PDB file of C-alpha atoms in Angstrom:
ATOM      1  CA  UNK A   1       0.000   0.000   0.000  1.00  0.00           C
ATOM      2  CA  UNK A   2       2.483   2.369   0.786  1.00  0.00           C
ATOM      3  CA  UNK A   3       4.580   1.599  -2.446  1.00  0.00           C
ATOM      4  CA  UNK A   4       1.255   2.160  -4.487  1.00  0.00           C
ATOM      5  CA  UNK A   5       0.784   5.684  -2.214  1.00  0.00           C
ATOM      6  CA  UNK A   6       4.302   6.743  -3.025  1.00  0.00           C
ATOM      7  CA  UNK A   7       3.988   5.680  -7.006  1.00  0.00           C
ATOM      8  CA  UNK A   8       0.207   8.122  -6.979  1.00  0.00           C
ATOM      9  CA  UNK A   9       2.097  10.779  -5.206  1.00  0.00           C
ATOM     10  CA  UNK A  10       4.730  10.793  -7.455  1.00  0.00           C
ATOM     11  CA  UNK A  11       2.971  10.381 -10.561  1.00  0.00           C
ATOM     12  CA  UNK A  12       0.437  13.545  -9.703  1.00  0.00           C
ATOM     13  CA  UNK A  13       2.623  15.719  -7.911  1.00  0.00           C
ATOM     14  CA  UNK A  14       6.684  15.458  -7.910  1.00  0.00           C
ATOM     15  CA  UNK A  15       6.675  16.962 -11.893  1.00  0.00           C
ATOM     16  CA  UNK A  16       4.334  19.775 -11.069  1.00  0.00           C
ATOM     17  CA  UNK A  17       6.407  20.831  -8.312  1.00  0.00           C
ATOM     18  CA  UNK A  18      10.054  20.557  -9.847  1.00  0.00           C
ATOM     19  CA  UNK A  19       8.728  22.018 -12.639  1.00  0.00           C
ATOM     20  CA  UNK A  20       6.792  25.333 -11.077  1.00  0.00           C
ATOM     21  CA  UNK A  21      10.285  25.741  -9.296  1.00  0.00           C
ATOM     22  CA  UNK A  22      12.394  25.358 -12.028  1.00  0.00           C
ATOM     23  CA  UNK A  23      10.836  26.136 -14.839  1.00  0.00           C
ATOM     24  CA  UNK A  24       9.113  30.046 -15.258  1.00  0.00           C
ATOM     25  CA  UNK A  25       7.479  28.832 -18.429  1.00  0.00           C
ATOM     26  CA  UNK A  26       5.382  26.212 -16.444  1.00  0.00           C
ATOM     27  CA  UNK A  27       2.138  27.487 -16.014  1.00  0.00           C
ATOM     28  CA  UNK A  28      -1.848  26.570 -14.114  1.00  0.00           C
ATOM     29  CA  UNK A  29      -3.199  24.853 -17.296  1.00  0.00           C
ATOM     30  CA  UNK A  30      -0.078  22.601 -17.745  1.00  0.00           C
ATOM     31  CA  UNK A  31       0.319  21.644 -13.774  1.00  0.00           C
ATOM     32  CA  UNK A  32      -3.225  20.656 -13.678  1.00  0.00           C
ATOM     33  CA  UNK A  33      -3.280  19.022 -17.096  1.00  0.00           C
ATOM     34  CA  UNK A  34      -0.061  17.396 -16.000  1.00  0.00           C
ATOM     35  CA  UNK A  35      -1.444  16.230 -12.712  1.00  0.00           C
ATOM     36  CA  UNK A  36      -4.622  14.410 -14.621  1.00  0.00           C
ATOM     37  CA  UNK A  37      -2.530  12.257 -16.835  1.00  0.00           C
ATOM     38  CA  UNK A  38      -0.101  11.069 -13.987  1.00  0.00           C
ATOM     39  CA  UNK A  39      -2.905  10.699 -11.708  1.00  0.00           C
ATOM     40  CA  UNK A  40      -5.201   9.200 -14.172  1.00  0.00           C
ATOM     41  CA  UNK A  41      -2.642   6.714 -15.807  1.00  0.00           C
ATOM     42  CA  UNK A  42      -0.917   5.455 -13.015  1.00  0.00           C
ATOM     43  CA  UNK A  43      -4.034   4.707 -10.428  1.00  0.00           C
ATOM     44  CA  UNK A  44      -5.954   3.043 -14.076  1.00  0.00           C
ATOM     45  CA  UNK A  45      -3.087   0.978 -14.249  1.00  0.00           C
ATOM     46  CA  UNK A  46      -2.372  -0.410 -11.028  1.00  0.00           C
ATOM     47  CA  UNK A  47      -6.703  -0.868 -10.524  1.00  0.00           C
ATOM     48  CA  UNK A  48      -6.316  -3.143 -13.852  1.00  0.00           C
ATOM     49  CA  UNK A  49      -3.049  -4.923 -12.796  1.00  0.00           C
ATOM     50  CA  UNK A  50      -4.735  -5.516  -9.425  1.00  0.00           C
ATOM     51  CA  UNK A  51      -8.270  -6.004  -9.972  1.00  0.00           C
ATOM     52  CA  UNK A  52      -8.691  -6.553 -13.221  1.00  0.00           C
ATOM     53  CA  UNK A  53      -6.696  -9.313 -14.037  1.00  0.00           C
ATOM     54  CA  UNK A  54      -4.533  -7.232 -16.461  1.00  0.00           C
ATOM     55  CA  UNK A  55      -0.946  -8.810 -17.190  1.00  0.00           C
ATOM     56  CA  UNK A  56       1.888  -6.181 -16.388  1.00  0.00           C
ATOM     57  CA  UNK A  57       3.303  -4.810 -19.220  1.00  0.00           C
ATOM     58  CA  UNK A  58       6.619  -5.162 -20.070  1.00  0.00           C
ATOM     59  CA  UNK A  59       6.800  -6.696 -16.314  1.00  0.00           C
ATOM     60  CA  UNK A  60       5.956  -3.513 -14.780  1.00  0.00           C
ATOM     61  CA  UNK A  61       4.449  -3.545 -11.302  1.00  0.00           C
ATOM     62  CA  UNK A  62       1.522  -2.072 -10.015  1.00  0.00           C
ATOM     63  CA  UNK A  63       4.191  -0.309  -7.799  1.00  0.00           C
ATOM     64  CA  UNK A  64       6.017   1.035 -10.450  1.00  0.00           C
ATOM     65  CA  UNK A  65       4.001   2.522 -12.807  1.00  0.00           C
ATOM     66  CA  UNK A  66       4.647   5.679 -11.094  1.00  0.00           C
ATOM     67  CA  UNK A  67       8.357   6.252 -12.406  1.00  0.00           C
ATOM     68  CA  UNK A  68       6.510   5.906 -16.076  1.00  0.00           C
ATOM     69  CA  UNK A  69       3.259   8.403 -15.145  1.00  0.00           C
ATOM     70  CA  UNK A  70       5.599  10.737 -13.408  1.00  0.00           C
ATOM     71  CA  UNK A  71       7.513  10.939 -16.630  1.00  0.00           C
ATOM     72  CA  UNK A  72       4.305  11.328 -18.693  1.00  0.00           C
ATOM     73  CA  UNK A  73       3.027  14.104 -16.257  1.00  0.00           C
ATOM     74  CA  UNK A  74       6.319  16.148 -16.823  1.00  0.00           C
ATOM     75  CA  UNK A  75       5.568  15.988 -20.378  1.00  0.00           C
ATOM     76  CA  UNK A  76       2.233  17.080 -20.238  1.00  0.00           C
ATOM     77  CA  UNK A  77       3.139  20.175 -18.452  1.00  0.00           C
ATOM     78  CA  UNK A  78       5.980  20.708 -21.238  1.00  0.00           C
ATOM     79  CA  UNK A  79       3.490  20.378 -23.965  1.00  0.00           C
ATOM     80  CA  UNK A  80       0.051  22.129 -22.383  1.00  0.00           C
ATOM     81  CA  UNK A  81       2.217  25.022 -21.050  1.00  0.00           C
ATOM     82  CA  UNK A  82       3.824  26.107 -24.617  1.00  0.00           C
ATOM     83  CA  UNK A  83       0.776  25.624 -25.924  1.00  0.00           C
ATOM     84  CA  UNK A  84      -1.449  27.946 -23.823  1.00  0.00           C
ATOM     85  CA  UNK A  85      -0.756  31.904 -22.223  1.00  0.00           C
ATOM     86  CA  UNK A  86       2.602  32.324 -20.572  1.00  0.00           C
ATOM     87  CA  UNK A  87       2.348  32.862 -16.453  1.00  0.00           C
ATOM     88  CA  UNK A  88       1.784  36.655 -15.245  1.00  0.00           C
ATOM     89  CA  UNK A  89       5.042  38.573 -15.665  1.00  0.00           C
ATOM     90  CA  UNK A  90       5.052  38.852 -11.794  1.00  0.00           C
ATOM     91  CA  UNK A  91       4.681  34.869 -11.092  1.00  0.00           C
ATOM     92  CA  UNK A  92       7.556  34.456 -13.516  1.00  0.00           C
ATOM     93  CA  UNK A  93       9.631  37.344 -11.229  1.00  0.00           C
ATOM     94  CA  UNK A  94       8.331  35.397  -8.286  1.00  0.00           C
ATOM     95  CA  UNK A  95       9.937  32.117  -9.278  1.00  0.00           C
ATOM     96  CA  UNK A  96      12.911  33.837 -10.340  1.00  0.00           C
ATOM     97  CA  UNK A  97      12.867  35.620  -6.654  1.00  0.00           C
ATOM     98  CA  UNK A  98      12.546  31.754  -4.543  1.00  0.00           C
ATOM     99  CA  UNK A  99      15.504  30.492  -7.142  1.00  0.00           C
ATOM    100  CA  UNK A 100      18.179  33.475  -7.024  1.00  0.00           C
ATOM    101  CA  UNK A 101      17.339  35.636  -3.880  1.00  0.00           C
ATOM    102  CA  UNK A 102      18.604  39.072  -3.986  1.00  0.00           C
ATOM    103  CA  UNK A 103      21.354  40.019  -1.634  1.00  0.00           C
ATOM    104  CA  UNK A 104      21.087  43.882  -1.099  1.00  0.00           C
ATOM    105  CA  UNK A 105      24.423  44.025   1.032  1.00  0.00           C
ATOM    106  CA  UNK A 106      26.496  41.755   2.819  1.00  0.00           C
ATOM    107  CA  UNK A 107      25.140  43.746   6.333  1.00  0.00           C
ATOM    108  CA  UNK A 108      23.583  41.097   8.836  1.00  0.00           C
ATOM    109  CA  UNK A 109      20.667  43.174  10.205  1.00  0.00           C
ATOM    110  CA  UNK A 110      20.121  42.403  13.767  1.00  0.00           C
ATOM    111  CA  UNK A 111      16.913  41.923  15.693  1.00  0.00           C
ATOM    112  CA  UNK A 112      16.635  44.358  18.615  1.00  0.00           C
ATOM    113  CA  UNK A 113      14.076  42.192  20.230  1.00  0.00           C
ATOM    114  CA  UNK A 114      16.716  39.181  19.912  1.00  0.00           C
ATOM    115  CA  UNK A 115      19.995  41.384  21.016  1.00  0.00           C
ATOM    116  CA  UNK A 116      18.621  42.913  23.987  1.00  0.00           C
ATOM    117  CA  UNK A 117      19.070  39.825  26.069  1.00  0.00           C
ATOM    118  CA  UNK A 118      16.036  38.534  26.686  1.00  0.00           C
TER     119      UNK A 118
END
């Protein structure tokens, strides 16, 4: 159960997440479109391979269908994101402000609260 939990998980939401981090193109249409497929693929998969008396293919697992979803997913949001309105020019600044932080000086400002003593 908790291989077939992590294999879900993985196939719905590890792309969407490396992807809105790392990627400014990556927008709400692709993550969610991106989400379906992994979501969709891997828990029709391991219901048929379970339940439904469905061989494996190519001797893959219930388990481990969610390597192959995760990778579909991540294409998805590739695909649906070039194809539909760019983010909001501040969402892209946003995720270029959480990846490169700016550093105004190299002056460590104190708390007063904390350097008071107590």
């Amino acid at each position: 159960m908790v291989a077939l939990a992590f294999g879900l998980s993985a196939a719905s939401f590890f792309p969407v997440i490396v992807l809105g981090i790392f990627w400014k193109r990556a927008n709400t249409q692709g993550a969610v479109a991106g989400m379906l497929v992994g979501l969709i693929t891997a828990s029709t998969y391991m219901w048929l391979v379970l339940y439904g008396d469905m061989e494996p293919w190519g001797g893959i697992s219930a388990a481990g269908i969610g390597a192959i979803s995760m990778v579909l997913n991540a294409l998805t949001v590739v695909v649906v994101s070039n194809m539909t309105a760019p983010p909001p020019e501040r969402m892209q600044h946003l995720v270029e402000e959480i990846r490169y932080p700016r550093v105004i000086d190299h002056t460590i400002i104190e708390d007063p609260a904390l350097s008071s003593g107590g």
